[in-house]
Short mmCIF file of C-alpha atoms in Angstrom, two decimals:
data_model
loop_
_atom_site.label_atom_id
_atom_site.label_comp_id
_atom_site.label_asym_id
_atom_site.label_seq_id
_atom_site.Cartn_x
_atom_site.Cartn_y
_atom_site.Cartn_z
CA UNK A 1 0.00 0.00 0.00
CA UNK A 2 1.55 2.99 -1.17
CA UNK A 3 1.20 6.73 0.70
CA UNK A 4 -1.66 8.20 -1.80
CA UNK A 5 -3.78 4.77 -0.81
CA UNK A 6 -3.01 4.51 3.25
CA UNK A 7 -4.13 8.53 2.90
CA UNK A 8 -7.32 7.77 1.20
CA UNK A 9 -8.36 4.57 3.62
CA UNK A 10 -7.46 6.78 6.62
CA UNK A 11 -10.38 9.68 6.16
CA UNK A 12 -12.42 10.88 8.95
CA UNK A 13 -14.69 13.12 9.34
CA UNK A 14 -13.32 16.32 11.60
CA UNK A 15 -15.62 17.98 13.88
CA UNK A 16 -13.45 19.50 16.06
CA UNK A 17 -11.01 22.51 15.39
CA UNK A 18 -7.84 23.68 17.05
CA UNK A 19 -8.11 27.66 17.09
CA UNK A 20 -4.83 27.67 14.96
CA UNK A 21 -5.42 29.23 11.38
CA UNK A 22 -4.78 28.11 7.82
CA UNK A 23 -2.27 30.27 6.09
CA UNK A 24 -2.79 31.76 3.06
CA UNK A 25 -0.60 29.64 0.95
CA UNK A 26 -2.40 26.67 2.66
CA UNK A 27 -5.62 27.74 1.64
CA UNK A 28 -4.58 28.32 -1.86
CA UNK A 29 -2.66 25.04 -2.45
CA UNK A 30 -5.94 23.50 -1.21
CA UNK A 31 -7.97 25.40 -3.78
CA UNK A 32 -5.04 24.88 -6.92
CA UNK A 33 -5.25 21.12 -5.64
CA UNK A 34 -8.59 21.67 -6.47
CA UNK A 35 -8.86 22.69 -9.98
CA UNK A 36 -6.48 19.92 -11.04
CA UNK A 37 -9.17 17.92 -10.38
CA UNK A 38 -11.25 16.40 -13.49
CA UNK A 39 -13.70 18.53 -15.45
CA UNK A 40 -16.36 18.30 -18.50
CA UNK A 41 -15.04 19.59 -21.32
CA UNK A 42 -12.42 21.98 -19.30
CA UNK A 43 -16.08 24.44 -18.15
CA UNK A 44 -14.71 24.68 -14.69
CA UNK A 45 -18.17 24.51 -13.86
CA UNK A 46 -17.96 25.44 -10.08
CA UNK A 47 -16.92 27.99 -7.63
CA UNK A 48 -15.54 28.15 -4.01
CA UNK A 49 -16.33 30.30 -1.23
CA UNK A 50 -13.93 30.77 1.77
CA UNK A 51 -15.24 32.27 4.88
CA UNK A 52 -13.20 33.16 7.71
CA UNK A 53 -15.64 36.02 9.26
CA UNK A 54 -16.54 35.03 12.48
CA UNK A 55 -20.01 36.37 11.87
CA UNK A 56 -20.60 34.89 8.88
CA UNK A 57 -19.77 31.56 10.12
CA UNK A 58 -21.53 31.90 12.79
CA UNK A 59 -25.05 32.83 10.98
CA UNK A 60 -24.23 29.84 8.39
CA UNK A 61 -23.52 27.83 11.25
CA UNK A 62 -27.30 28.54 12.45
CA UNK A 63 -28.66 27.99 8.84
CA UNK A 64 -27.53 24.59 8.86
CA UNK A 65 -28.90 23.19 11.71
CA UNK A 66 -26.77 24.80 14.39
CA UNK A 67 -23.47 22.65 13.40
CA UNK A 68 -20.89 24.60 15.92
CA UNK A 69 -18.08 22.84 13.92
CA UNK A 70 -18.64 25.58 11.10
CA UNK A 71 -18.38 28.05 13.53
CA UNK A 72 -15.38 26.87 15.50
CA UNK A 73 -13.46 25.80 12.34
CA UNK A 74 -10.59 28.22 10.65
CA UNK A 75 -11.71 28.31 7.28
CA UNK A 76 -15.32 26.98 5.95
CA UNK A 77 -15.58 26.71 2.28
CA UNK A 78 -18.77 26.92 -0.11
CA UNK A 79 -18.78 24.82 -2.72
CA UNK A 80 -20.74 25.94 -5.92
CA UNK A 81 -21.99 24.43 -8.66
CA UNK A 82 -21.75 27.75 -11.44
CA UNK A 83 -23.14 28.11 -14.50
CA UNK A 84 -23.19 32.23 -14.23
CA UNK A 85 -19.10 32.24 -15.10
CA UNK A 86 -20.01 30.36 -18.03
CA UNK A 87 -22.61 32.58 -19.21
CA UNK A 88 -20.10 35.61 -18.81
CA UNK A 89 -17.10 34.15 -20.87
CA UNK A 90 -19.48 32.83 -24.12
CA UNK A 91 -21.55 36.11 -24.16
CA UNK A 92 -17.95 38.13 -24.63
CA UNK A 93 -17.83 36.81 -28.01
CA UNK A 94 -21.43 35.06 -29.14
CA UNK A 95 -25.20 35.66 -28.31
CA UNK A 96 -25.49 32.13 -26.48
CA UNK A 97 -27.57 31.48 -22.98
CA UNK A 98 -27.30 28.60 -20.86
CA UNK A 99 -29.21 25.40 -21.86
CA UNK A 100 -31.98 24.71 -19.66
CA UNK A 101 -31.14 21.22 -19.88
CA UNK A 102 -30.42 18.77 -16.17
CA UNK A 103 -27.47 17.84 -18.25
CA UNK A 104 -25.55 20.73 -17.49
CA UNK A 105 -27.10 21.41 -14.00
CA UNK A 106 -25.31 17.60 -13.47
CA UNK A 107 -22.15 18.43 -15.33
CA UNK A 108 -21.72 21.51 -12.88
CA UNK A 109 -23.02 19.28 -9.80
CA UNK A 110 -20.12 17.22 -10.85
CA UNK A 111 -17.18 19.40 -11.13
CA UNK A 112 -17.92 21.16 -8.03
CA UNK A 113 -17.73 17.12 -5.83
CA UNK A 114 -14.70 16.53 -8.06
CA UNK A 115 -12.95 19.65 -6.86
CA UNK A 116 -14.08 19.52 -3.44
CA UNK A 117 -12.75 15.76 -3.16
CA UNK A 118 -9.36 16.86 -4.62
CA UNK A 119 -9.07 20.15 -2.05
CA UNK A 120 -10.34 17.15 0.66
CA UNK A 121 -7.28 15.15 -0.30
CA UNK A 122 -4.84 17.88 0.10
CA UNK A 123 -5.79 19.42 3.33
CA UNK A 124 -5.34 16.19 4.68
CA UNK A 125 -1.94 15.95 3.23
CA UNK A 126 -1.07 18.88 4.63
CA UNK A 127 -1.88 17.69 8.30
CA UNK A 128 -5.23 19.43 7.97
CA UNK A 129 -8.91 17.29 9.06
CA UNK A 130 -12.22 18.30 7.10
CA UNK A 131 -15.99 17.47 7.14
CA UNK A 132 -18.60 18.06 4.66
CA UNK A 133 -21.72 19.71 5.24
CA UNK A 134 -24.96 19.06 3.22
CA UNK A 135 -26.47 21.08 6.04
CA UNK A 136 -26.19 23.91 4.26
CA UNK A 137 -29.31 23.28 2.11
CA UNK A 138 -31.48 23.01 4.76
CA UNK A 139 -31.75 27.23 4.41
CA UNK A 140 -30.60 27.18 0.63
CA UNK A 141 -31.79 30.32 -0.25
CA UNK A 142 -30.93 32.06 2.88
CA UNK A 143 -27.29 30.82 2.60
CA UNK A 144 -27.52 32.45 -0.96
CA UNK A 145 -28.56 35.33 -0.42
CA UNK A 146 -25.64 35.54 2.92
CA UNK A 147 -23.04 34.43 -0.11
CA UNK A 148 -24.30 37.00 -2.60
CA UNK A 149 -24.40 34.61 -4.69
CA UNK A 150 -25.84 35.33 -8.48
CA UNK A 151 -28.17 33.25 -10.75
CA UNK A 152 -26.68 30.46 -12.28
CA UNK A 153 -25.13 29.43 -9.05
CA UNK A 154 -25.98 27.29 -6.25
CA UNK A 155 -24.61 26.35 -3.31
CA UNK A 156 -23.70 22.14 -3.30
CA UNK A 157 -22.40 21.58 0.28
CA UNK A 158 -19.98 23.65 2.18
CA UNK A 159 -16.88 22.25 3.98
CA UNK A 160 -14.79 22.73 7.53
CA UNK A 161 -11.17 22.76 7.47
CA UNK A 162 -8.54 22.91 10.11
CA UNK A 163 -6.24 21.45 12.30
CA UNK A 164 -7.87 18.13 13.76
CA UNK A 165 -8.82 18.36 18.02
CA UNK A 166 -9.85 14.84 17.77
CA UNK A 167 -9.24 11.17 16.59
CA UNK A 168 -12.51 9.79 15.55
CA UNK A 169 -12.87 6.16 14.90
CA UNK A 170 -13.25 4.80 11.48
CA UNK A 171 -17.01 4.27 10.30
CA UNK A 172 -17.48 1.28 8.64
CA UNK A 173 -18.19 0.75 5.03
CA UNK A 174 -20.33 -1.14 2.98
CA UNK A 175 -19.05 -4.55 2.12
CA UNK A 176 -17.37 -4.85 -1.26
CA UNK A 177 -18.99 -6.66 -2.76
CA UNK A 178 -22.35 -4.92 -2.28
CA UNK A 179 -20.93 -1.80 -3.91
CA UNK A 180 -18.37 -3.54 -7.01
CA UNK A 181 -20.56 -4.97 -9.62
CA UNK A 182 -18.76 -7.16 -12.20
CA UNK A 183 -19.87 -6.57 -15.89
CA UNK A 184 -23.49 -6.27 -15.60
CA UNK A 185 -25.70 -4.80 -12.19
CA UNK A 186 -26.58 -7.57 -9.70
CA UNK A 187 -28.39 -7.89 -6.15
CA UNK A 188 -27.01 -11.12 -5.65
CA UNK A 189 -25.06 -9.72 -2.85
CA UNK A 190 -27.12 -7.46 -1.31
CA UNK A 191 -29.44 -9.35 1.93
CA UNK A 192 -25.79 -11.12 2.97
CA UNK A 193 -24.10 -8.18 2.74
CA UNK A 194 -26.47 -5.25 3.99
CA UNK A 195 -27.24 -7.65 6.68
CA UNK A 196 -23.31 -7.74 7.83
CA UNK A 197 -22.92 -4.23 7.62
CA UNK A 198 -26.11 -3.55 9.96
CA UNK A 199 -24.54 -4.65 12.18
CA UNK A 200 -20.86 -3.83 12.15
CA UNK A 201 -22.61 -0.11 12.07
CA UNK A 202 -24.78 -0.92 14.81
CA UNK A 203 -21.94 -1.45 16.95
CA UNK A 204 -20.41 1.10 15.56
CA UNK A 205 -22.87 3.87 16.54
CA UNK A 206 -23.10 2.05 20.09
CA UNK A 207 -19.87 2.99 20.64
CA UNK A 208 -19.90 6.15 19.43
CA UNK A 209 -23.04 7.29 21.43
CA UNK A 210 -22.20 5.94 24.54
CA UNK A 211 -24.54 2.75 23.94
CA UNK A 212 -27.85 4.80 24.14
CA UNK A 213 -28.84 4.53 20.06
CA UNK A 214 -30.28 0.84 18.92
CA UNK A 215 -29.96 1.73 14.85
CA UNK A 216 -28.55 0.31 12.35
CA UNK A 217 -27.70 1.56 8.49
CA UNK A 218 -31.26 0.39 6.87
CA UNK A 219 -32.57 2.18 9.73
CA UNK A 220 -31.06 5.04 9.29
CA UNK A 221 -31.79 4.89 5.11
CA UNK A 222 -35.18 4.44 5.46
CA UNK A 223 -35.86 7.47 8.27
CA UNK A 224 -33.93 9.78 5.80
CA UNK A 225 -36.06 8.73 2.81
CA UNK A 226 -39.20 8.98 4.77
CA UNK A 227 -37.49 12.57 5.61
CA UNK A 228 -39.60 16.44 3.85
CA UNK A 229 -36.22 17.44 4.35
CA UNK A 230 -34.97 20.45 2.03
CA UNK A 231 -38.09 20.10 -0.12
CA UNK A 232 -37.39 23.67 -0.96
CA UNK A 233 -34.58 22.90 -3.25
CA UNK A 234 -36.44 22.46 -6.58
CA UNK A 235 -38.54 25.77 -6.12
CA UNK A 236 -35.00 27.51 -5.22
CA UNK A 237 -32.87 25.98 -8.13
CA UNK A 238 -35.84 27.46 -10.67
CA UNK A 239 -35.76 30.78 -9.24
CA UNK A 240 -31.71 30.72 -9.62
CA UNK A 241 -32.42 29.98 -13.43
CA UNK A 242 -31.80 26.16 -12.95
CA UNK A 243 -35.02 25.66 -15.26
CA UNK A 244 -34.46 21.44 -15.54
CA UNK A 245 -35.42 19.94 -19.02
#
């Protein structure tokens, strides 16, 4: 197992921050880390945000369901998917608009989870710890309107990063086998396997929460399904000019 690989294997999620701050050339080897990730057709489809304002973390902390870590962490980036850049380079030299198609909402999508993986990858290189955090949906177009941010751009999921204050344990994966299908899609492999990783995650999350949560993952999959969370989304992705066809 080479460096790159043991890296990879060895992510956790950080949800604890030492007070110490990123430096500037941190931040942007991060971000140039970033772009070198992959990207349809070289569009550069995304954009990212870094906040370091107390006050503004602490208001996007509230708009995502009081998270403290975005608060308490050095540097929280925005990641966005953008079409609006786009729009600004072809109209210099042609009278061309932005296909309402969900093909290019997903191309954009994409580019901005390729880039954030990448920037992921090299904070942790660096010594850094980072978490993800879909939570800022949950108030989509408040966090918008906080971020200034134009039409043609949403915001995907924003990110901590800083210096790690903790060593969480690993969380368990799905089996192999359940996730690698060979040559054609199969289910062969899914009641065996699902079942196993119940309940390695079950004891898992005892651990974790001190023994007083009985769940296990299809628990867990089917609450969030059953979830009306962020039903807003669609209504605030048309208004942005994200008109899906």
């Amino acid at each position: 197992m080479n460096s790159t690989i043991s890296q990879l294997q060895q992510h956790r999620s950080i949800r604890k921050y030492k007070s110490d701050p990123l430096t500037d050339e941190q931040l942007k080897t991060i971000i140039q880390s970033a772009q070198s990730a992959p990207t349809s057709s070289n569009m550069q489809a995304y954009s990212v945000i870094a906040v370091t304002n107390p006050g503004t973390k602490s208001e996007l902390a509230k708009l995502a369901a009081n998270q403290s870590y975005i608060e308490e962490c050095p540097v929280f980036l925005v990641w966005c998917a953008d079409l609006h850049r786009l729009q600004h380079a072809a109209s210099a030299v042609d009278d061309v608009q932005i296909p309402n198609t969900t093909e290019i909402f997903i191309i954009a999508t994409v580019d901005a989870a390729l880039a954030a993986q990448n920037a992921t990858l090299a904070a942790e290189s660096l010594g850094l710890g980072a978490v993800y955090i879909g939570g800022i949906r949950d108030n989509i177009r408040k966090v918008s309107d906080l971020l200034r941010l134009p039409k043609l751009v949403y915001p995907v999921f924003g990110m901590c990063v800083g210096y790690p204050d903790q060593e969480p344990s690993y969380r368990p994966r799905l089996p192999l086998e359940t996730i690698l299908h060979r040559e054609h899609y199969s289910t062969d492999s899914y009641d065996e396997g699902i079942e196993q990783y119940n309940w390695s995650l079950q004891a898992f999350m005892a651990t974790r929460v001190g023994g007083n949560r009985d769940t296990n993952w299809s628990k867990e999959v089917a609450k969030r399904l059953k979830s009306k969370k962020r039903d807003d989304v669609t209504q605030f992705l048309h208004d942005q000019g994200f008109e899906l066809k």
